[in-house]
Amino acid sequence: MPHPLDRPIWNALTSTRQSNLAVGGVANGGRALRFAPGYGVFAASVDASPDSLSAMAELEQPEGLIATVEAEAAPAPPGMTVLKAAVLAQMVLIDLSPAKARDIRIEPLTEADAPAMLALATLTEPGPFFDKTHRLGDFFGVKHDGRLVAMAGERLKPDGFTEVSGVCAHPDARGRGYAGALMRTVIERILARGETAFLHSYADNAGAIALYHALGFTIRAEMQMRMLAKGDAGA
């Protein structure tokens, strides 16, 4: 049987917790889905059949692209071009490591923090982040003099799993242990719900992967990430 995380986007969009954010099903018979605009550009089809790939190509793309993450990359949907392809390391938490004593004030982020969260993510590029991405799950942050300088939260939620995502720190606030402390806060909440924490990192980001190993994650699989757009990429 395929592992649920081999197709994390499809399994999130059809899960009990995030199916309400799936769009595209009525128009294409449910063969392809994407997150509602503003929440993310992630999309997936039920399989790699020609009908499903055509349904993927018909999804609305107000952001100008969609993104896929799969254990095995399918052919590009008809009329679409691969803008970017990358290998991701998918990691799952095996055992959360003991916490180090740190004097870091972590606070939950709210809707009032949304503009600051988007600004920080736009600056640091932890992954696709839009004006509603923060609503995908709980987010926590560190502030200096009222200014958000680091954050981490949740994204994909296949049944039984929650992805740790949006981990970033302002360049002026790096090297202070904020990322690890924030991730630990997010992870502890995931574990308290009886779920398994997982995440994705670019496979060549040795620094990030070392941090995740130190927290207790291990690499489960290599994943294929692609960003796709309609038409010719050179146009």
Tab-separated table of C-alpha atoms in Angstrom:
chain	number	residue	atom	x	y	z
A	1	MET	CA	0.000	0.000	0.000
A	2	PRO	CA	1.292	3.516	-0.785
A	3	HIS	CA	2.320	5.562	2.223
A	4	PRO	CA	-0.012	8.558	2.890
A	5	LEU	CA	2.967	10.914	2.632
A	6	ASP	CA	3.893	9.705	-0.854
A	7	ARG	CA	1.065	11.986	-2.024
A	8	PRO	CA	0.857	14.573	0.758
A	9	ILE	CA	-1.057	17.218	-1.197
A	10	TRP	CA	-3.794	14.939	-2.519
A	11	ASN	CA	-4.183	13.303	0.879
A	12	ALA	CA	-4.375	16.706	2.578
A	13	LEU	CA	-6.945	18.046	0.108
A	14	THR	CA	-9.124	14.977	0.643
A	15	SER	CA	-8.560	14.790	4.423
A	16	THR	CA	-11.126	15.432	7.119
A	17	ARG	CA	-9.382	18.663	8.124
A	18	GLN	CA	-8.543	20.365	4.815
A	19	SER	CA	-11.043	19.107	2.245
A	20	ASN	CA	-13.015	22.320	2.876
A	21	LEU	CA	-10.112	24.218	1.275
A	22	ALA	CA	-10.064	22.071	-1.883
A	23	VAL	CA	-11.301	23.649	-5.113
A	24	GLY	CA	-11.662	22.288	-8.629
A	25	GLY	CA	-13.567	19.097	-7.933
A	26	VAL	CA	-16.952	20.083	-9.340
A	27	ALA	CA	-15.546	21.358	-12.618
A	28	ASN	CA	-13.377	18.323	-13.370
A	29	GLY	CA	-15.218	15.463	-11.743
A	30	GLY	CA	-12.934	15.488	-8.711
A	31	ARG	CA	-9.918	14.271	-10.676
A	32	ALA	CA	-7.753	17.283	-9.729
A	33	LEU	CA	-7.802	19.624	-6.741
A	34	ARG	CA	-5.888	22.617	-5.469
A	35	PHE	CA	-5.914	24.717	-2.326
A	36	ALA	CA	-8.234	27.691	-2.481
A	37	PRO	CA	-6.501	30.801	-3.818
A	38	GLY	CA	-4.786	32.749	-1.083
A	39	TYR	CA	-4.052	29.608	0.952
A	40	GLY	CA	-1.481	28.102	-1.378
A	41	VAL	CA	-0.639	26.979	-4.904
A	42	PHE	CA	-0.369	23.274	-4.092
A	43	ALA	CA	-2.371	20.969	-6.345
A	44	ALA	CA	-2.698	17.271	-7.098
A	45	SER	CA	-4.666	14.880	-9.279
A	46	VAL	CA	-6.204	11.566	-8.273
A	47	ASP	CA	-3.703	9.728	-10.505
A	48	ALA	CA	-1.443	10.266	-13.520
A	49	SER	CA	-3.976	9.228	-16.171
A	50	PRO	CA	-4.497	11.500	-19.207
A	51	ASP	CA	-7.938	12.519	-17.907
A	52	SER	CA	-6.492	13.481	-14.514
A	53	LEU	CA	-3.621	15.441	-16.055
A	54	SER	CA	-6.094	17.307	-18.264
A	55	ALA	CA	-8.142	18.102	-15.164
A	56	MET	CA	-5.002	19.445	-13.508
A	57	ALA	CA	-4.394	21.744	-16.470
A	58	GLU	CA	-7.934	23.109	-16.107
A	59	LEU	CA	-7.478	24.221	-12.501
A	60	GLU	CA	-7.664	27.962	-11.941
A	61	GLN	CA	-4.275	29.601	-11.471
A	62	PRO	CA	-4.840	33.178	-10.279
A	63	GLU	CA	-1.282	33.183	-8.876
A	64	GLY	CA	0.048	32.195	-12.304
A	65	LEU	CA	1.226	28.720	-11.311
A	66	ILE	CA	0.528	25.579	-9.320
A	67	ALA	CA	2.959	23.383	-7.374
A	68	THR	CA	3.052	19.613	-6.893
A	69	VAL	CA	4.937	17.395	-4.424
A	70	GLU	CA	4.921	13.685	-5.209
A	71	ALA	CA	7.100	10.658	-4.601
A	72	GLU	CA	7.053	10.121	-8.371
A	73	ALA	CA	6.676	13.049	-10.747
A	74	ALA	CA	3.934	12.585	-13.343
A	75	PRO	CA	4.189	13.954	-16.888
A	76	ALA	CA	3.429	17.657	-17.193
A	77	PRO	CA	-0.277	18.298	-17.766
A	78	PRO	CA	-1.144	19.187	-21.371
A	79	GLY	CA	-0.496	22.816	-22.188
A	80	MET	CA	1.609	23.352	-19.062
A	81	THR	CA	5.333	23.938	-18.607
A	82	VAL	CA	7.591	23.031	-15.700
A	83	LEU	CA	8.944	26.340	-14.357
A	84	LYS	CA	11.030	24.729	-11.636
A	85	ALA	CA	11.821	21.209	-10.478
A	86	ALA	CA	13.612	20.260	-7.273
A	87	VAL	CA	14.249	17.260	-5.068
A	88	LEU	CA	12.921	17.549	-1.523
A	89	ALA	CA	13.851	15.524	1.524
A	90	GLN	CA	10.668	14.475	3.274
A	91	MET	CA	11.344	13.970	6.974
A	92	VAL	CA	9.173	12.509	9.729
A	93	LEU	CA	9.592	12.928	13.463
A	94	ILE	CA	10.772	9.759	15.198
A	95	ASP	CA	11.411	11.077	18.713
A	96	LEU	CA	11.445	14.732	19.751
A	97	SER	CA	14.839	15.493	21.272
A	98	PRO	CA	15.097	16.984	24.788
A	99	ALA	CA	14.720	20.753	24.856
A	100	LYS	CA	17.679	23.010	25.597
A	101	ALA	CA	17.185	25.751	28.139
A	102	ARG	CA	16.683	29.000	26.207
A	103	ASP	CA	15.271	32.357	27.227
A	104	ILE	CA	13.031	32.821	24.190
A	105	ARG	CA	9.573	34.334	24.436
A	106	ILE	CA	7.307	32.506	21.996
A	107	GLU	CA	3.760	33.678	21.403
A	108	PRO	CA	0.841	32.455	19.293
A	109	LEU	CA	0.238	34.505	16.165
A	110	THR	CA	-3.237	35.760	15.311
A	111	GLU	CA	-5.064	37.275	12.377
A	112	ALA	CA	-3.721	40.655	13.442
A	113	ASP	CA	-0.213	39.358	12.709
A	114	ALA	CA	-1.090	38.275	9.147
A	115	PRO	CA	0.546	41.254	7.343
A	116	ALA	CA	3.767	40.825	9.338
A	117	MET	CA	3.780	37.073	8.675
A	118	LEU	CA	3.387	37.603	4.938
A	119	ALA	CA	6.113	40.265	4.939
A	120	LEU	CA	8.542	37.998	6.810
A	121	ALA	CA	7.819	35.047	4.519
A	122	THR	CA	8.187	37.237	1.427
A	123	LEU	CA	11.579	38.408	2.676
A	124	THR	CA	12.945	35.014	3.726
A	125	GLU	CA	11.159	32.663	1.262
A	126	PRO	CA	10.563	29.592	3.460
A	127	GLY	CA	8.221	28.265	0.765
A	128	PRO	CA	5.053	29.402	-1.014
A	129	PHE	CA	3.268	31.767	1.361
A	130	PHE	CA	0.241	33.908	0.594
A	131	ASP	CA	-2.201	36.156	2.407
A	132	LYS	CA	-4.237	33.232	3.842
A	133	THR	CA	-1.489	30.635	4.302
A	134	HIS	CA	-1.341	31.399	8.019
A	135	ARG	CA	-4.896	30.040	8.331
A	136	LEU	CA	-3.780	26.512	7.433
A	137	GLY	CA	-2.850	25.828	11.069
A	138	ASP	CA	-1.385	27.181	14.270
A	139	PHE	CA	1.538	29.603	13.925
A	140	PHE	CA	3.896	30.885	16.589
A	141	GLY	CA	6.410	33.690	16.514
A	142	VAL	CA	9.135	35.654	18.250
A	143	LYS	CA	8.912	39.436	18.339
A	144	HIS	CA	11.445	42.144	19.124
A	145	ASP	CA	9.933	45.448	20.210
A	146	GLY	CA	6.642	44.374	18.664
A	147	ARG	CA	8.226	43.398	15.321
A	148	LEU	CA	7.890	39.794	14.140
A	149	VAL	CA	11.384	38.379	13.571
A	150	ALA	CA	10.781	34.606	13.417
A	151	MET	CA	7.896	32.186	13.008
A	152	ALA	CA	6.880	28.592	12.369
A	153	GLY	CA	3.555	26.863	11.836
A	154	GLU	CA	1.533	24.151	10.131
A	155	ARG	CA	0.597	23.519	6.501
A	156	LEU	CA	-0.449	20.177	4.930
A	157	LYS	CA	-2.662	17.970	7.099
A	158	PRO	CA	-3.255	14.485	5.700
A	159	ASP	CA	-5.236	12.433	8.189
A	160	GLY	CA	-2.934	11.445	11.056
A	161	PHE	CA	-0.125	13.797	9.999
A	162	THR	CA	0.670	17.527	10.177
A	163	GLU	CA	3.426	19.295	8.266
A	164	VAL	CA	5.689	21.770	10.059
A	165	SER	CA	6.167	24.690	7.689
A	166	GLY	CA	6.715	28.422	7.329
A	167	VAL	CA	9.870	28.208	9.440
A	168	CYS	CA	11.829	31.416	8.960
A	169	ALA	CA	13.758	34.160	10.728
A	170	HIS	CA	14.659	37.681	9.727
A	171	PRO	CA	18.331	37.927	8.656
A	172	ASP	CA	18.983	40.175	11.674
A	173	ALA	CA	17.647	37.502	14.049
A	174	ARG	CA	19.372	34.360	12.834
A	175	GLY	CA	21.716	32.226	14.896
A	176	ARG	CA	19.751	32.697	18.123
A	177	GLY	CA	17.953	29.355	18.221
A	178	TYR	CA	14.580	30.789	17.245
A	179	ALA	CA	13.843	28.302	14.462
A	180	GLY	CA	14.439	25.250	16.625
A	181	ALA	CA	12.484	26.654	19.573
A	182	LEU	CA	9.523	27.616	17.405
A	183	MET	CA	9.497	24.263	15.649
A	184	ARG	CA	9.517	22.503	19.002
A	185	THR	CA	6.432	24.483	20.070
A	186	VAL	CA	4.610	23.525	16.866
A	187	ILE	CA	5.697	19.885	17.141
A	188	GLU	CA	4.570	19.550	20.749
A	189	ARG	CA	1.064	20.617	19.759
A	190	ILE	CA	1.036	18.132	16.886
A	191	LEU	CA	2.122	15.309	19.186
A	192	ALA	CA	-0.481	16.312	21.775
A	193	ARG	CA	-3.158	15.681	19.134
A	194	GLY	CA	-1.789	12.188	18.547
A	195	GLU	CA	-0.460	13.011	15.084
A	196	THR	CA	2.897	12.505	13.363
A	197	ALA	CA	4.911	15.606	12.499
A	198	PHE	CA	6.611	15.785	9.104
A	199	LEU	CA	8.273	18.406	6.947
A	200	HIS	CA	9.968	19.034	3.631
A	201	SER	CA	13.358	20.568	2.938
A	202	TYR	CA	15.342	21.053	-0.226
A	203	ALA	CA	17.519	17.962	-0.368
A	204	ASP	CA	20.694	20.044	-0.762
A	205	ASN	CA	19.981	22.316	2.250
A	206	ALA	CA	22.444	20.624	4.588
A	207	GLY	CA	22.090	23.234	7.337
A	208	ALA	CA	18.323	22.902	7.614
A	209	ILE	CA	18.441	19.113	7.456
A	210	ALA	CA	21.028	19.049	10.251
A	211	LEU	CA	18.679	21.132	12.436
A	212	TYR	CA	15.787	18.800	11.701
A	213	HIS	CA	17.886	15.736	12.522
A	214	ALA	CA	18.840	17.368	15.828
A	215	LEU	CA	15.147	17.831	16.660
A	216	GLY	CA	14.452	14.145	16.062
A	217	PHE	CA	13.415	13.952	12.412
A	218	THR	CA	14.682	11.357	9.964
A	219	ILE	CA	14.504	11.309	6.172
A	220	ARG	CA	11.628	9.120	4.988
A	221	ALA	CA	11.773	9.663	1.232
A	222	GLU	CA	12.926	11.876	-1.601
A	223	MET	CA	10.076	13.854	-3.132
A	224	GLN	CA	9.738	15.574	-6.483
A	225	MET	CA	8.573	19.189	-6.310
A	226	ARG	CA	7.499	20.969	-9.475
A	227	MET	CA	6.099	24.394	-10.205
A	228	LEU	CA	3.905	24.403	-13.303
A	229	ALA	CA	2.351	27.172	-15.381
A	230	LYS	CA	0.098	27.278	-18.380
A	231	GLY	CA	1.751	27.904	-21.716
A	232	ASP	CA	5.380	28.174	-22.738
A	233	ALA	CA	7.790	29.083	-19.956
A	234	GLY	CA	9.853	31.066	-22.430
A	235	ALA	CA	6.901	33.134	-23.586
